[in-house]
Coordinates of C-alpha atoms in Angstrom, one line a residue:
X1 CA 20.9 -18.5 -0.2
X2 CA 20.9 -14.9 1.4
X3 CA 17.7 -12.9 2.0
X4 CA 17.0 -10.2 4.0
X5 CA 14.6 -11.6 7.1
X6 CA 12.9 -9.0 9.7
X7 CA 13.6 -9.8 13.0
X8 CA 12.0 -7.0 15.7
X9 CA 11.2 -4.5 12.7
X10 CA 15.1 -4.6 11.8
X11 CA 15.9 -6.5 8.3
X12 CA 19.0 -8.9 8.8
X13 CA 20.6 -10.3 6.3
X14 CA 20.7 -14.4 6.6
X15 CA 20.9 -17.9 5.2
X16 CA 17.5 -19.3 4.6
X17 CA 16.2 -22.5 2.4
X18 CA 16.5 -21.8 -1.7
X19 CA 13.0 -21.7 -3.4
X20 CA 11.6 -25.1 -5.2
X21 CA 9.5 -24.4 -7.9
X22 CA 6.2 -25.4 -7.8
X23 CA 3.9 -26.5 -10.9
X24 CA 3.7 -23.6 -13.1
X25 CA 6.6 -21.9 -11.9
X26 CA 10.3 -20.4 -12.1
X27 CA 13.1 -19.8 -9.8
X28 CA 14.5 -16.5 -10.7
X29 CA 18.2 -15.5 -10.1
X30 CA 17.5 -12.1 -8.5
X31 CA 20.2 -9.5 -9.7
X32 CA 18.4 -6.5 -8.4
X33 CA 15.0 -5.7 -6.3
X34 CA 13.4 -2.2 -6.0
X35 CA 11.9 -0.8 -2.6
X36 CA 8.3 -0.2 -2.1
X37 CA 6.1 1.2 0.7
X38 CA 4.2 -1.9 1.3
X39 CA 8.1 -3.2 2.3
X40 CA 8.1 -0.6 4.9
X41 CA 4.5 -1.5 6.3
X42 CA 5.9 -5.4 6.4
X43 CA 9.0 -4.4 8.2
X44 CA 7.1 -2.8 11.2
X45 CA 4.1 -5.5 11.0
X46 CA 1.1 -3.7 9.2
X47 CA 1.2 -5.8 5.7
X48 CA 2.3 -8.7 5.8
X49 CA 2.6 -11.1 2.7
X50 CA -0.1 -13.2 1.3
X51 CA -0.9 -16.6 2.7
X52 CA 1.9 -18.7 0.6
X53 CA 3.9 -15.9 -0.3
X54 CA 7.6 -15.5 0.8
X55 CA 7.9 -14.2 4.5
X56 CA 10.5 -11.7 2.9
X57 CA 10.0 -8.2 1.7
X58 CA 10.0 -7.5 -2.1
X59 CA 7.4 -6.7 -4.3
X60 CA 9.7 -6.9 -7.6
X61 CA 13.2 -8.1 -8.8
X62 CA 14.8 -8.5 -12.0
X63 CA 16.9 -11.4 -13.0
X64 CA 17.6 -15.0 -14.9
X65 CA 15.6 -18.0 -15.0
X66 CA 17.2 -20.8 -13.5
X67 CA 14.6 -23.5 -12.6
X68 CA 11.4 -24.1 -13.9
X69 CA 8.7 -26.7 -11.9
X70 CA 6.1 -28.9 -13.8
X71 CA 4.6 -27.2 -17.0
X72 CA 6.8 -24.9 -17.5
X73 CA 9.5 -25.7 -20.9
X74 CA 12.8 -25.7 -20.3
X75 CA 13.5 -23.4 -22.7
X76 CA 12.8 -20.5 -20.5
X77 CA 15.9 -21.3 -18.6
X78 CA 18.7 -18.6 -18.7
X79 CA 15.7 -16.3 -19.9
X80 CA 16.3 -12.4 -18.4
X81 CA 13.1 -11.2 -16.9
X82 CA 11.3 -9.1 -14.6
X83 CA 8.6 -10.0 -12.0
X84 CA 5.8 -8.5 -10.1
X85 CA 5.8 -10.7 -6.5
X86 CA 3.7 -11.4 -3.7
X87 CA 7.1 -10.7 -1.5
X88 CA 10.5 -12.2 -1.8
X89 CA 12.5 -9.9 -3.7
X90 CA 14.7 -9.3 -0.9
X91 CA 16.4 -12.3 -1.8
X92 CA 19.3 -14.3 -3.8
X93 CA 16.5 -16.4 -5.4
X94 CA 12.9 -16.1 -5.4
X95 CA 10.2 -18.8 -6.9
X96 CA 7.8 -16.5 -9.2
X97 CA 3.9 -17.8 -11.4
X98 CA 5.3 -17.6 -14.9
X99 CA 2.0 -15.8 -15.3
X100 CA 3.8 -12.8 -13.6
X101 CA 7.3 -12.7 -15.7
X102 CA 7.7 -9.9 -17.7
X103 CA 10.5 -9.8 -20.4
X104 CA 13.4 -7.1 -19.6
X105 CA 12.3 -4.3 -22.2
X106 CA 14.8 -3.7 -24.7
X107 CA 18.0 -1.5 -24.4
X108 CA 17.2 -1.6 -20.4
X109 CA 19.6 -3.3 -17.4
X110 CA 18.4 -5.5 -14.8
X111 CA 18.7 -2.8 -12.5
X112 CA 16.4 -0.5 -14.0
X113 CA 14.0 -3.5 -15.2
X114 CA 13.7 -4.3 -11.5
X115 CA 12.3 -0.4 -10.9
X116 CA 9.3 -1.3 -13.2
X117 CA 7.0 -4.3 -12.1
X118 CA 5.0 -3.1 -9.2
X119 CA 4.7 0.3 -10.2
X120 CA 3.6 -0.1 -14.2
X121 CA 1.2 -2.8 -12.8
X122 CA -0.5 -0.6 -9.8
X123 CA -0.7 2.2 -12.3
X124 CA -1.6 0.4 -15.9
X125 CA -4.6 -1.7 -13.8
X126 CA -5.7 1.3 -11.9
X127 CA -5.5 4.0 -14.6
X128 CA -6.2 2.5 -17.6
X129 CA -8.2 -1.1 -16.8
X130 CA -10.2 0.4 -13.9
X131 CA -10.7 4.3 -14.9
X132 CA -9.8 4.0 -18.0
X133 CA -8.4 7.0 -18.8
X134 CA -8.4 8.5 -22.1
X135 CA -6.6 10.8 -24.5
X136 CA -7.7 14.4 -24.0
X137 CA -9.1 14.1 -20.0
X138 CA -6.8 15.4 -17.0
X139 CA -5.4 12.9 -14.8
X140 CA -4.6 13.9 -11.2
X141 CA -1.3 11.9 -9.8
X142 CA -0.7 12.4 -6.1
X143 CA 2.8 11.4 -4.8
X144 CA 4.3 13.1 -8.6
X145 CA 7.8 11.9 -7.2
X146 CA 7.3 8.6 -5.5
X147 CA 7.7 5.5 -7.4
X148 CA 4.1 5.1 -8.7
X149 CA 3.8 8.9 -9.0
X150 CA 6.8 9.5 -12.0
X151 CA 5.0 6.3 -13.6
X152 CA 1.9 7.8 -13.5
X153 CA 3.0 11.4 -15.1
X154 CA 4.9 9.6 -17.8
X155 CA 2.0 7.1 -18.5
X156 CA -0.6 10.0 -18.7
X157 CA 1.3 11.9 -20.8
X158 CA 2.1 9.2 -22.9
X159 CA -2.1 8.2 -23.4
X160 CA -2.6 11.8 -24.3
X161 CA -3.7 13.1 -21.2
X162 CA -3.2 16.5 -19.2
X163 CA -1.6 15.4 -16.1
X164 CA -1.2 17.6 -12.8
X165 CA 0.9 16.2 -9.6
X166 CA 1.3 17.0 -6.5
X167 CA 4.4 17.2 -4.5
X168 CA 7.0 19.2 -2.8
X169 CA 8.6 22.3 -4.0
X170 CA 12.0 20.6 -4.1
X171 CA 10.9 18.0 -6.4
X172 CA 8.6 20.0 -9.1
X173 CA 11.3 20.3 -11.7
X174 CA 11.8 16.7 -11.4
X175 CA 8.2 16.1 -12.0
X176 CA 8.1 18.7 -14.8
X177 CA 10.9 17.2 -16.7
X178 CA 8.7 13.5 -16.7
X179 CA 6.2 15.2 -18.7
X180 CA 3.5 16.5 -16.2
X181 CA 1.7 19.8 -16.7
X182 CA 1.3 21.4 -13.6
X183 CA 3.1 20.1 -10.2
X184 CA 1.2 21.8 -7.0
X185 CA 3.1 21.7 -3.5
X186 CA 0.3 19.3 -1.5
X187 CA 1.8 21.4 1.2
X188 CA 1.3 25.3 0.6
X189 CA -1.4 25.2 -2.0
X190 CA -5.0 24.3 -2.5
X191 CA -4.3 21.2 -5.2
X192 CA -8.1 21.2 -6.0
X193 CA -8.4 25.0 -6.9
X194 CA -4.9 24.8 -9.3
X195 CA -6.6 22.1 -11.0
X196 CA -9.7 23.8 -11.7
X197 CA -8.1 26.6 -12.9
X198 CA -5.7 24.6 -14.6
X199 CA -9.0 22.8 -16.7
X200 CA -10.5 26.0 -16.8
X201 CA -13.3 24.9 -14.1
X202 CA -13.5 21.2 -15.5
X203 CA -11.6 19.6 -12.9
X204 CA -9.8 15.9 -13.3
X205 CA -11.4 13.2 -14.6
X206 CA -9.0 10.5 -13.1
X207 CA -7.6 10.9 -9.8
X208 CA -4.5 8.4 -8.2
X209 CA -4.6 8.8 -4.8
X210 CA -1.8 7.2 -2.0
X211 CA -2.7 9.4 0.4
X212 CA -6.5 8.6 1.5
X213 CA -8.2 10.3 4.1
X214 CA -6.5 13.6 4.3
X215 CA -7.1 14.2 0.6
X216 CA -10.6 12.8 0.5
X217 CA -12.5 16.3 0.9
X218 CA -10.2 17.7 -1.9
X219 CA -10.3 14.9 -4.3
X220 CA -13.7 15.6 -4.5
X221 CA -13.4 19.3 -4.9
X222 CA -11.3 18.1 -7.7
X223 CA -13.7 16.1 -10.0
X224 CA -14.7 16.5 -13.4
X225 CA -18.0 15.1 -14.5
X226 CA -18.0 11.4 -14.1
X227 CA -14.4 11.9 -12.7
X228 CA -12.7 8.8 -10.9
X229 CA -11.0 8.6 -7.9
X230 CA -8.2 5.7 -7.7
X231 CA -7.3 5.0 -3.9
X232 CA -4.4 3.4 -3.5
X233 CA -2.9 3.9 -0.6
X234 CA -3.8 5.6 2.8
X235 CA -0.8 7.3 3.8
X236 CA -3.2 10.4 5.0
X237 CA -5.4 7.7 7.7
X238 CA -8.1 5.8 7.3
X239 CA -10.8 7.6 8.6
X240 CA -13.0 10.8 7.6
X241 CA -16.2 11.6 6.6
X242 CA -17.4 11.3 2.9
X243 CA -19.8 14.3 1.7
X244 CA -22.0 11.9 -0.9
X245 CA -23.3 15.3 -1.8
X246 CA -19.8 16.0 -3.7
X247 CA -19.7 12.7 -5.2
X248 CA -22.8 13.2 -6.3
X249 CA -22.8 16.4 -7.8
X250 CA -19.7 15.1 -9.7
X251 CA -21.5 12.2 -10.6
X252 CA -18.0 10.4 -10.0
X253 CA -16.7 7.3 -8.4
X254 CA -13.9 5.8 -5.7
X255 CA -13.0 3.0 -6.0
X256 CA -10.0 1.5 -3.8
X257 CA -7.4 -1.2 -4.8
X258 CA -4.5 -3.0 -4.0
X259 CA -2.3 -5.4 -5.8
X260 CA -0.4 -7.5 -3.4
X261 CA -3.9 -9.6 -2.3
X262 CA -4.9 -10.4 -6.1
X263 CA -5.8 -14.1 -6.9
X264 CA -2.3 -15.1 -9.5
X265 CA -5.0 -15.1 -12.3
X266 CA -5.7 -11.8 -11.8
X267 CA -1.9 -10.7 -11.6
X268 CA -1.2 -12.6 -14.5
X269 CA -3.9 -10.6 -16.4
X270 CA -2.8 -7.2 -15.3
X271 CA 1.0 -8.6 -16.5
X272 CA -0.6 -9.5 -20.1
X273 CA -2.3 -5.9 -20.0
X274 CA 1.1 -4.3 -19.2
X275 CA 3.4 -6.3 -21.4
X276 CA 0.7 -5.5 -24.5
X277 CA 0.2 -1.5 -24.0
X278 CA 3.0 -0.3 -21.4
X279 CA 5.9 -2.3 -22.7
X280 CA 5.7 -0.8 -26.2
X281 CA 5.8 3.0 -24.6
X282 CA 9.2 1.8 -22.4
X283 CA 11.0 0.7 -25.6
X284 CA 9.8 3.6 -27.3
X285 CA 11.4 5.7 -25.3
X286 CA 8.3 7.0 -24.0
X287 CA 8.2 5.6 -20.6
X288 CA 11.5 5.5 -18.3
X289 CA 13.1 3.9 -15.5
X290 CA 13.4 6.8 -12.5
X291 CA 15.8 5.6 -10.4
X292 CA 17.1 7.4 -7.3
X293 CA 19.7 5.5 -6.1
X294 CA 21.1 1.9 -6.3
X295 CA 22.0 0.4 -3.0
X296 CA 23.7 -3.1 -2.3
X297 CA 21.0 -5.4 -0.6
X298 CA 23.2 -5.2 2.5
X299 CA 21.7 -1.9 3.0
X300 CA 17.9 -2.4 2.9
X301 CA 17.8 -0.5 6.2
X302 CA 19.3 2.8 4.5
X303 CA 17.1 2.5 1.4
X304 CA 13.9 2.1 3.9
X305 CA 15.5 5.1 6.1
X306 CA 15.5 7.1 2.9
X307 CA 12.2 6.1 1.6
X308 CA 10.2 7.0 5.4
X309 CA 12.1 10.5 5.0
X310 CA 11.1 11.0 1.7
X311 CA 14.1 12.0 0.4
X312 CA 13.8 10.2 -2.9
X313 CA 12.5 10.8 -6.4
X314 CA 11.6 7.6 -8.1
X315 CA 12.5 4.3 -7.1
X316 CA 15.5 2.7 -5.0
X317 CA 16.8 0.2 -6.5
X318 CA 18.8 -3.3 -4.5
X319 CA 21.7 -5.3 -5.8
X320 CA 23.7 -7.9 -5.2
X321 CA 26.3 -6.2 -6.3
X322 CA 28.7 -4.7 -3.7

């Protein structure tokens, strides 16, 4: 089979072994895979896969079943699904836990169900399992046009929450249109003081946060009472100091996560948790697919190019397809 291999930071597109399913597993006939940040950190050697995990990039992919290993019926073969990976998406064929399959939602392609995975899991296990966010409080989305951030708008709104984003002038009608209530340019404005004034001094009681460091000082001047602050990512550094003073005053929380280096139990919970409350909103109409552009695999390197310049709203999406 094909897959797209990194070879000096580059991706090139060659012939490698096909996947054998293991016990407990399928081999999925990929039809399309979506791009994620953590591919770009794997492509110039920050992330690279879990121990076991396919050397390939690919956090996602939509497709067929067309093996299954030992203890898995046979019936599933020829079944459409999607998947949530530990890498290998970039690929003609990937070997996925059945623990992490996810059905393609109704009235949805295999393009768009390949958009969903990563991004309903990151956001469903932070949001809701972790914060818990509830009907009536304000969530905070950081990123309101990036893959996870127009998940995150429509998810809030769709609990009942008050959601404010951040995220370049160019992109606030976008962000509007998803369902979010106030979109503040990260760039120009003071994020913390529009979304006090916005909550009429409250503040937000759930914050999802890619940036990290930069942001730290303002998610705090952010906070409800008891507020939450979901770090996911650390686009902003590393490094910074933390005034427990703030945090204290708020009574509030950080807690940082990552899916990629879950145990596959754990996955496979956060894949029950999403197929029982997020699934229903996608079918509903509630939820949907953002999708920025679809690129033939053969051009990983221009998706990745347009991801690192930001360019996009929502996901880009890979095909097979020509």
């Amino acid at each position: 089979m094909q897959a797209m291999k990194i070879e000096n930071g580059s991706l090139v597109l060659a012939e490698v072994p096909d996947p054998v399913p293991g016990p407990g597993e399928v081999v999925v006939d990929v039809a399309a895979t979506a791009v994620n940040r953590a591919d770009i950190g794997q492509r110039l050697g920050f992330y690279p896969p879990p121990p076991g995990e396919p050397e390939y990039p690919g956090l996602e992919c939509a497709g067929t079943v067309v093996a299954a290993g030992a203890g898995v019926p046979d019936d599933r073969l020829g079944e459409r699904v999607c998947a949530l990976l530990g890498g290998g998406g970039y690929a003609e064929r990937v070997a996925v836990p059945v623990g992490q399959l996810l059905p393609v939602p109704a009235g949805l392609s295999l393009p768009e169900a390949a958009s969903l995975p990563e991004a309903a899991c990151t956001v469903w296990s932070n949001v809701v399992d972790i914060a818990g966010l509830r009907a009536g409080e304000t969530l905070l989305v950081h990123g309101g046009a990036s893959g996870i951030g127009t998940f995150a708008v429509q998810l809030g709104k769709a609990l009942g929450a008050t959601v404010v984003a951040t995220a370049r002038s160019a992109k606030h009608d976008r962000v509007r249109e998803l369902g979010a209530d106030l979109v503040v340019d990260y760039t120009t404005d003071d994020f913390a003081a529009a979304v006090r004034d916005h909550t009429g001094g409250r503040g937000a009681d759930v914050v999802l946060d890619i940036v990290g460091a930069d942001h730290l000082a303002r998610n705090l001047a952010s906070l409800a009472p008891h507020g939450r602050i979901m770090t996911i990512g650390f686009h902003g550094g590393t490094r910074t100091e933390l005034d427990f003073m703030a945090l204290f005053r708020a009574r509030g929380s950080i807690t940082a996560t990552g899916l990629r280096l879950r145990s596959r139990p754990d996955k496979a919970r956060i894949v029950r948790g999403v197929a029982g409350q997020v699934w229903p909103l996608i079918e509903a109409g509630a939820i949907r697919p953002v999708i920025d552009r679809v690129l033939p695999l053969a051009d990983a390197a221009e998706a990745h190019r347009v991801m690192e310049a930001g360019e996009h709203v929502g996901k880009i999406v890979l095909t097979r397809w020509k």
